[in-house]
């Protein structure tokens, strides 16, 4: 989720935009902006689409028809990794339609790189987006991501172009 409460992330994104980078943030969950501000006040774009929006569901059907192997492999990886925690299985599977939707947008827009903050569900989704779009990805891992729940961390690291920690 894009949220103003993650001040260090917001500042990092703003600094990259100030240095001339073209930044587009996609939020898996509804963004949260600082009181009195909204997406129009930022020097970069923030996009959010509802999970069950028709365009998201259509993109998922289209992606499954054109690349079922990537989606099935993702489902198998998530199910085998988190089989003892149905909450984490659900959290990682529910992002599939959005990953399909964002992957199609990334292909159309010509983006050259995808980055995810947090090595959790956002990076799982980014890993699938990268696989579907062909665009490489990276991610930032923080304390909880790399010390508490390291399931899938090795797989994400191997699939990523690079990973960072603070």
Backbone as a ProteinNet text record, in pm:
[ID]
protein_1_A
[PRIMARY]
XXXXXXXXXXXXXXXXXXXXXXXXXXXXXXXXXXXXXXXXXXXXXXXXXXXXXXXXXXXXXXXXXXXXXXXXXXXXXXXXXXXXXXXXXXXXXXXXXXXXXXXXXXXXXXXXXXXXXXXXXXXXXXXXXXXXXXXXXXXXXXXXXXXXXXXXXXXXXXXXXXXXXX
[TERTIARY]
84.4	0	88.4	56.4	123.6	61.5	143.5	92.4	192.9	143.2	228.4	294.2	241.3	298.4	434.9	462.4	595.3	684.2	715.3	781.6	913.2	990.8	1118.8	1099.3	998.2	971.7	922.2	830.3	777.3	890.2	979.1	1092.3	1186.3	1211.6	1297.8	1237.4	1108.5	1042.1	1045.4	1015.9	1017	1156.1	1258.6	1396.1	1431.4	1392.2	1417.2	1343.7	1218.8	1142.5	1210.4	1261.2	1329.1	1457.2	1515.6	1638.1	1607.8	1480.5	1444.2	1395.3	1386.3	1335.4	1184.8	1134.5	990.9	940.3	861.9	817.2	665.9	622.9	481.5	466.5	389	365.1	230.4	228.7	102.2	82.5	-34.6	-64.2	-160.7	-123.1	-211.3	-337.7	-323.1	-439.2	-460.5	-578.5	-613.3	-505.6	-450.9	-346.1	-398.6	-305.9	-336.4	-245.8	-306.9	-231.6	-234.9	-136.6	-129.7	-254.6	-300.3	-418.6	-399	-499.8	-495.3	-423.4	-381.9	-315.4	-378.6	-342.7	-389.9	-285.8	-316.1	-219.8	-175.4	-262.5	-228.1	-118.7	-90.8	11.3	150.5	161.2	289.1	363.7	498	576.7	591	503.3	500.6	356.6	327.5	189.6	170.1	50.4	10.6	-119.2	-117.6	-232.5	-286.5	-416.2	-481.7	-603.7	-620.4	-738.3	-798.1	-930.3	-998.4	-970	-967	-937.5	-1037.1	-1164.2	-1265.5	-1317.6	-1240.4	-1279.8	-1281.5	-1375.5	-1383.1	-1253	-1181.6	-1056.4	-949.3	-949.7	-854.5	-888.3	-1014.6	-1055.8	-1034.1	-1060	-1038.2	-889.6	-803	-658.4	-614	-673.4	-637.9	-678.6	-798.2	-842.9	-753.9	-720.3	-635.1	-494.8	-440.7	-307.7	-309.7	-415.3	-423.1	-435.8	-508.3	-522.7	-390.4	-311.1	-187.5	-65.1	-66.5	49.8	7.6	-68.9	-116.9	-3.3	105	216.1	272.2	291.8	347.8	255.8	127.6	31.4	20.4	16.1	8.5	135.2	251.3	375.8	373.4	322.6	311.4	218.5	103.1	7.6	71.5	140.7	206.7	313.5	391.6	495.9	435.5	330.6	265	202.1	130.4	61.8	160.9	270.8	368.2	446.6	473.9	551.1	471.1	346.2	264.7	153.3	171.1	63.3	11.5	92.7	47.9	-11.5	-24.7	-78.8	-174.3	-300	-397.6	-415.2	-392.3	-402.2	-297	-174.7	-69.7	-90.9	-146.2	-181.1	-280.4	-384.8	-487.9	-429.6	-349.8	-292.5	-204.9	-134.2	-47.2	-120.6	-232.4	-307.3	-404.5	-457.1	-555.5	-495.2	-363.7	-299.7	-282	-314	-292	-363.5	-492.9	-556.7	-489.7	-452.7	-384.7	-247.2	-175.3	-44.4	-59.6	-161	-187.9	-220.3	-303.3	-343	-222.2	-143.3	-26.4	78.2	93.9	188.6	150.4	21.3	-20.7	4.8	-17.5	10.9	158.2	240.5	386	435.3	383.4	422.2	384.4	261.2	214.6	293.6	330.5	395.6	545.2	603.3	745.8	836.9	788.1	873.5	989.6	1103.1	1223	1258.2	1194	1227.3	1110.7	1095.8	991.6	1062.2	1018.4	1076.4	965.2	983.4	886.3	952	877.9	922.3	858.1	932.3	895	907.4	969.8	994.6	881.1	761.4	646.6	555.6	426.9	328.6	358.6	402.9	430.7	539.6	640.8	745.1	696.5	610.5	551.5	475.1	392.7	317.2	412	516.5	612.3	685.9	715.1	780.3	690.9	561	468.3	453.8	444.7	436.2	556.6	674.3	796.4	790.4	746.3	737.6	640.8	527.4	426.4	464.8	537.1	569.7	705.3	793.8	929.7	1019.6	970.7	1047.7	1113.5	1244.8	1312.8	1265	1287.2	1243.7	1352.5	1333.1	1416.4	1324.6	1380.2	1298.7	1385.5	1322.4	1387.9	1332.1	1420.1	1381.2	1414.4	1326.8	1346.8	1355.8	1373.8	1401.3	1304.7	1174.6	1078	1091.5	1111.9	1120.1	1236.8	1348.3	1469.7	1510.2	1445.7	1479.3	1365.6	1242.1	1128.7	1066.8	1023.6	959.4	1035.3	1124.9	1211.7	1162.8	1042.9	990.6	981.1	1026.6	1031	1140.7	1213.2	1315.7	1423	1468	1569.9	1517.8	1394.9	1336	1321	1278.1	1263.1	1399	1499.3	1633.9	1691.8	1667.5	1717	1646.6	1518.7	1442.8	1468.3	1509	1526.7	1659.1	1659.4	1783.6	1877.6	1820	1894.6	1798.4	1851.5	1770.5	1852.4	1781.9	1845	1795.8	1876.7	1831.7	1879.3	1812.2	1850.8	1947.8
-117.8	0	123.4	215.9	345	423.6	465.6	543.9	649.8	767.5	877	843.5	746.9	709.4	641.9	584.5	527.7	639.8	731.7	855.9	831.5	733.9	711.2	667.3	586.4	542.5	659.6	737.9	854.1	951.3	973.6	1065.1	1009.5	879.6	819.2	834.8	809	822	967	1060	1202.7	1247	1197.8	1235.1	1183	1061	1009.3	1092.2	1129.6	1214.4	1350.1	1406.7	1536.9	1529.2	1413	1394.8	1360.2	1366.9	1349.5	1211.9	1119.8	987.6	995.6	919.5	909.2	794.5	828.3	729.5	711.8	587.8	553.7	451.9	485.6	397.1	328.8	196.6	123.8	65.6	85	41.5	-76.1	-185.1	-301.7	-273.6	-193.5	-155.1	-5	41.2	182.2	270.3	366.6	454.4	542.2	583.4	671.8	794	909.3	1033.3	1116.5	1203.6	1290.8	1377.5	1410.7	1498.3	1627	1661.9	1783.6	1768	1646.2	1625.8	1507	1492.4	1378.7	1347.8	1255.7	1212.2	1326.3	1425.4	1535.5	1626.6	1620.7	1707.5	1644	1521	1450	1470	1464.9	1479.2	1347.6	1254	1125	1075.2	971.2	922.1	808	802.4	691.2	635.7	507.4	442.2	333.7	325.7	218.6	174.6	44.8	-11.9	-115.2	-116.6	-211.4	-355	-444.8	-585.4	-647.5	-614.3	-677.2	-584.9	-484.6	-395.4	-476.3	-445.9	-523.5	-524.9	-411.2	-409	-498.4	-508.5	-595.5	-742.3	-777.4	-915.9	-955.9	-864.2	-892.5	-917.4	-835.9	-854.1	-989.5	-1030.2	-1160	-1274.9	-1266.7	-1371.4	-1375.3	-1259.8	-1251.8	-1307.7	-1273.7	-1324.2	-1474.9	-1526.6	-1671	-1742.7	-1683.1	-1744.8	-1743.6	-1637.3	-1626.7	-1684.7	-1690.5	-1740.7	-1817.7	-1924.7	-1997.9	-2058.4	-2094.8	-2158.7	-2068.8	-1941.8	-1849	-1836.4	-1829.7	-1813.4	-1942.2	-2055.5	-2183.6	-2205.7	-2173.2	-2186.2	-2096.6	-1976.1	-1884.2	-1942.9	-1993	-2052.1	-2169.8	-2255.1	-2370.3	-2325.4	-2226.5	-2175.3	-2120.7	-2041.5	-1983	-2092.2	-2183.2	-2289.7	-2379.3	-2413.8	-2501.4	-2428	-2301	-2224.5	-2195	-2157.4	-2113	-2212	-2337.7	-2435.7	-2443.6	-2408.8	-2415.9	-2284.5	-2186.3	-2056.1	-2006.8	-2044.4	-2010.2	-1860.2	-1782.2	-1636.8	-1583.8	-1635.1	-1591.7	-1646	-1765	-1817.3	-1721.9	-1686.9	-1597.3	-1460.9	-1402.8	-1269.7	-1267.9	-1377.4	-1383.9	-1422.9	-1494	-1532.3	-1423.8	-1347.8	-1246.2	-1136.2	-1124.4	-1020.9	-1062.6	-1186.5	-1233.8	-1147.9	-1118.5	-1034.3	-897.7	-836.1	-706.1	-719.7	-826.2	-847.1	-859.9	-931.1	-945	-809.9	-733.3	-601.2	-507.2	-502	-413	-459.4	-589.8	-640.4	-594.8	-597.6	-552.3	-403	-325.2	-181.2	-152.3	-228.5	-210.5	-242.5	-347.6	-381.6	-269.5	-218	-111	18.9	48.7	176.7	177.5	62	56	77.8	51.4	64.8	-32.8	7.4	-74.7	-146.5	-106.6	-168.9	-154.6	-254.2	-254.4	-270.3	-194.7	-208.2	-219.9	-308.9	-326	-294.3	-223.9	-205.2	-314.1	-367.2	-477.2	-608.3	-704.8	-833.7	-932.2	-880.6	-964.9	-978.8	-956.7	-974.5	-882.8	-760.3	-669.2	-726.2	-787.7	-847.6	-975.3	-1050.6	-1168.2	-1124.1	-1020.7	-968.4	-916	-846.6	-791.4	-901.5	-1009.9	-1123.9	-1178.9	-1188.2	-1234.6	-1129.8	-1002.8	-896.3	-903	-921	-929.9	-1049.3	-1160.1	-1281.1	-1262.1	-1197.1	-1177.7	-1068	-966.5	-852.4	-864.1	-944.9	-953.9	-840.7	-757.1	-643.3	-685.9	-663.9	-705.5	-626.9	-686.8	-622	-627.7	-545.2	-545.7	-522.7	-537.2	-511.3	-468.7	-402.8	-363.1	-448.9	-511.8	-588.7	-510.7	-518.7	-449.8	-554	-510.8	-601.5	-719.5	-693.1	-801.8	-898.4	-843.7	-926.1	-1023.2	-981.2	-1062.4	-1133.8	-1100.9	-1167.6	-1252.9	-1216.9	-1286.5	-1392.9	-1355.6	-1451.9	-1452.9	-1547.7	-1550.7	-1646	-1699.3	-1787.7	-1711	-1769.2	-1715.5	-1612.7	-1573.4	-1470.8	-1515.3	-1638.6	-1688.3	-1689.7	-1735.4	-1739.3	-1598.2	-1505.3	-1366.4	-1307.9	-1334.9	-1284.7	-1340	-1468	-1529.4	-1474.4	-1443.4	-1392.7	-1244.4	-1172	-1027.1	-990.6	-874.9	-821	-786.8	-729	-702	-681.3	-688.8	-659.2	-569.7	-488.4	-392.4	-415.6	-376.7	-369.8	-235.7	-190.9	-65.1	-95.5
0	0	0	-89.4	-85	29.5	123.6	234.8	275.7	304.4	350	483.3	555.7	685.1	671.3	555.2	529.1	476.3	564.2	522.3	451	495.5	429.1	285.1	257.8	121.2	36.9	90.8	18.9	-14.6	80.9	55.9	-49.9	-48	-149.4	-289	-301.2	-430.9	-477.4	-387.3	-422.3	-466.1	-400	-437.6	-576.3	-607.5	-742.2	-846.7	-817.6	-910	-925.1	-815.8	-821.2	-904.3	-912.2	-991.1	-1136.7	-1174.9	-1314.4	-1353.4	-1259.9	-1291.6	-1312.6	-1406.3	-1427.4	-1340.5	-1239.2	-1140.6	-1149.8	-1154.4	-1145.4	-1033.2	-933.2	-819.7	-841	-830.3	-832.1	-693	-640.5	-504.9	-509.7	-445.3	-443.3	-364	-257.4	-176.7	-190.6	-148.6	-163.2	-100	-176.6	-123	-8.5	73.7	184.7	172.5	148.1	129.7	256.6	271.1	388.5	394.6	516.5	528.8	448.6	372.2	291.5	158.9	124.7	-4	-75.6	-200.8	-280	-386.5	-474.1	-575.7	-665.7	-688.4	-778.7	-723.9	-594.1	-534.8	-536.7	-582.9	-582.8	-714.4	-711.6	-835.6	-912.5	-886.6	-954.7	-950.8	-1027.2	-1031.3	-932	-875.4	-788.9	-846.8	-878.9	-940.8	-848.9	-844.3	-769.4	-849	-859.2	-923.8	-829.6	-822	-733.7	-777.2	-680.5	-708.1	-805.1	-792.6	-876.5	-986.8	-1022.2	-1131.3	-1262.1	-1350.5	-1475.9	-1555.2	-1561.2	-1637.7	-1574.2	-1442.4	-1372.9	-1400.8	-1390.4	-1414.5	-1560.4	-1652.2	-1794.2	-1820.8	-1762.4	-1780.2	-1724.7	-1612.8	-1554.2	-1647.2	-1702.5	-1795	-1918.7	-1969.4	-2088.5	-2059.1	-1942.9	-1906.1	-1887.9	-1825.3	-1805.8	-1939.6	-2033.1	-2165.3	-2242.2	-2225.7	-2303.1	-2232.4	-2098.7	-2027.4	-1901.2	-1917.8	-1799.8	-1717.4	-1783	-1712.4	-1602.2	-1631.3	-1532.2	-1411.5	-1435.5	-1326.3	-1245	-1311.8	-1241.1	-1157.2	-1212.1	-1135.3	-1011.4	-1026.9	-913	-805.7	-848	-753.4	-680.5	-752.6	-689.8	-589.4	-626.2	-537.3	-408.6	-421.9	-304.3	-218.8	-281.6	-207	-133.8	-197.6	-131.2	-22.7	-43.9	53.9	180.5	163.6	276.7	311.7	278.1	296.6	439.7	535.9	675.2	725.6	637.4	676.5	566.9	577.9	473.4	455.7	559.8	549	450.9	460.1	367.9	227.4	216.9	83.8	18.3	91.5	36.7	1.7	90.1	64.7	-60.3	-85.8	-202.9	-330	-316.8	-436.8	-482	-388.4	-424.1	-514	-516.3	-598.8	-744.5	-777.3	-914.9	-1018.9	-1005	-1107.2	-1123.1	-1011.1	-1020	-1084.2	-1052.2	-1114.5	-1265.8	-1309	-1452.7	-1515.2	-1447.3	-1496.5	-1505	-1398.6	-1398.7	-1499.4	-1518.4	-1617.8	-1758.3	-1790.5	-1923.8	-1940.3	-1836.5	-1842.9	-1857	-1789.3	-1796.8	-1937.5	-1997.4	-2135.6	-2231.1	-2216.7	-2306.5	-2287.7	-2165.2	-2134.9	-2160.6	-2176.5	-2206.1	-2085.9	-1966.8	-1848.6	-1858.2	-1801	-1809.9	-1680.4	-1569.5	-1441.5	-1344.8	-1257.1	-1154.7	-1019.6	-919.7	-785.7	-682.9	-587	-479.8	-346.4	-262.7	-125.2	-42	49.9	137.8	59.8	120.6	55.7	82	100.7	133.7	12.2	30.6	-77	-195.4	-169.1	-280.9	-371.8	-314.9	-398.4	-464.6	-397.8	-463.7	-587.8	-573	-687.2	-794.9	-754.4	-849.8	-923.9	-855.4	-919.4	-1031.2	-1005	-1108.1	-1218.9	-1182	-1282.6	-1376.1	-1319	-1399.1	-1493.9	-1442.7	-1525	-1641.5	-1614	-1718.7	-1817.2	-1771.8	-1857.8	-1924.8	-1867.4	-1920.7	-1873.7	-1783.8	-1732.9	-1601.4	-1586.7	-1464	-1341.5	-1223.8	-1101.1	-994.2	-893.6	-774.2	-655.9	-536.3	-417.8	-301.6	-206.2	-82.6	29.8	103.2	220.1	345.8	441.3	568.7	679.5	802.3	913.5	920.6	920.3	932.4	815.7	697.5	576.3	578.2	634.9	622.9	751.3	863.4	988.6	1043.9	1017.1	1079.9	990.9	872.4	783.7	651.8	638.6	520.9	412	430.8	326.7	195.7	91	-46.1	-67.6	36.5	19.6	-79.6	-69.4	-162.4	-305.9	-325.2	-459.3	-516.4	-433.1	-478.5	-513.8	-430.2	-457.3	-586.3	-612.2	-735.6	-859.1	-846.2	-961.1	-987.7	-885.1	-897.2	-966	-1028.6	-1082	-966.8	-860.8	-738	-625	-501.7	-384.2	-292.7	-214.8	-124.4	16.9	113	251.4	307.3	408.5	473.7	586.1
[MASK]
++++++++++++++++++++++++++++++++++++++++++++++++++++++++++++++++++++++++++++++++++++++++++++++++++++++++++++++++++++++++++++++++++++++++++++++++++++++++++++++++++++++

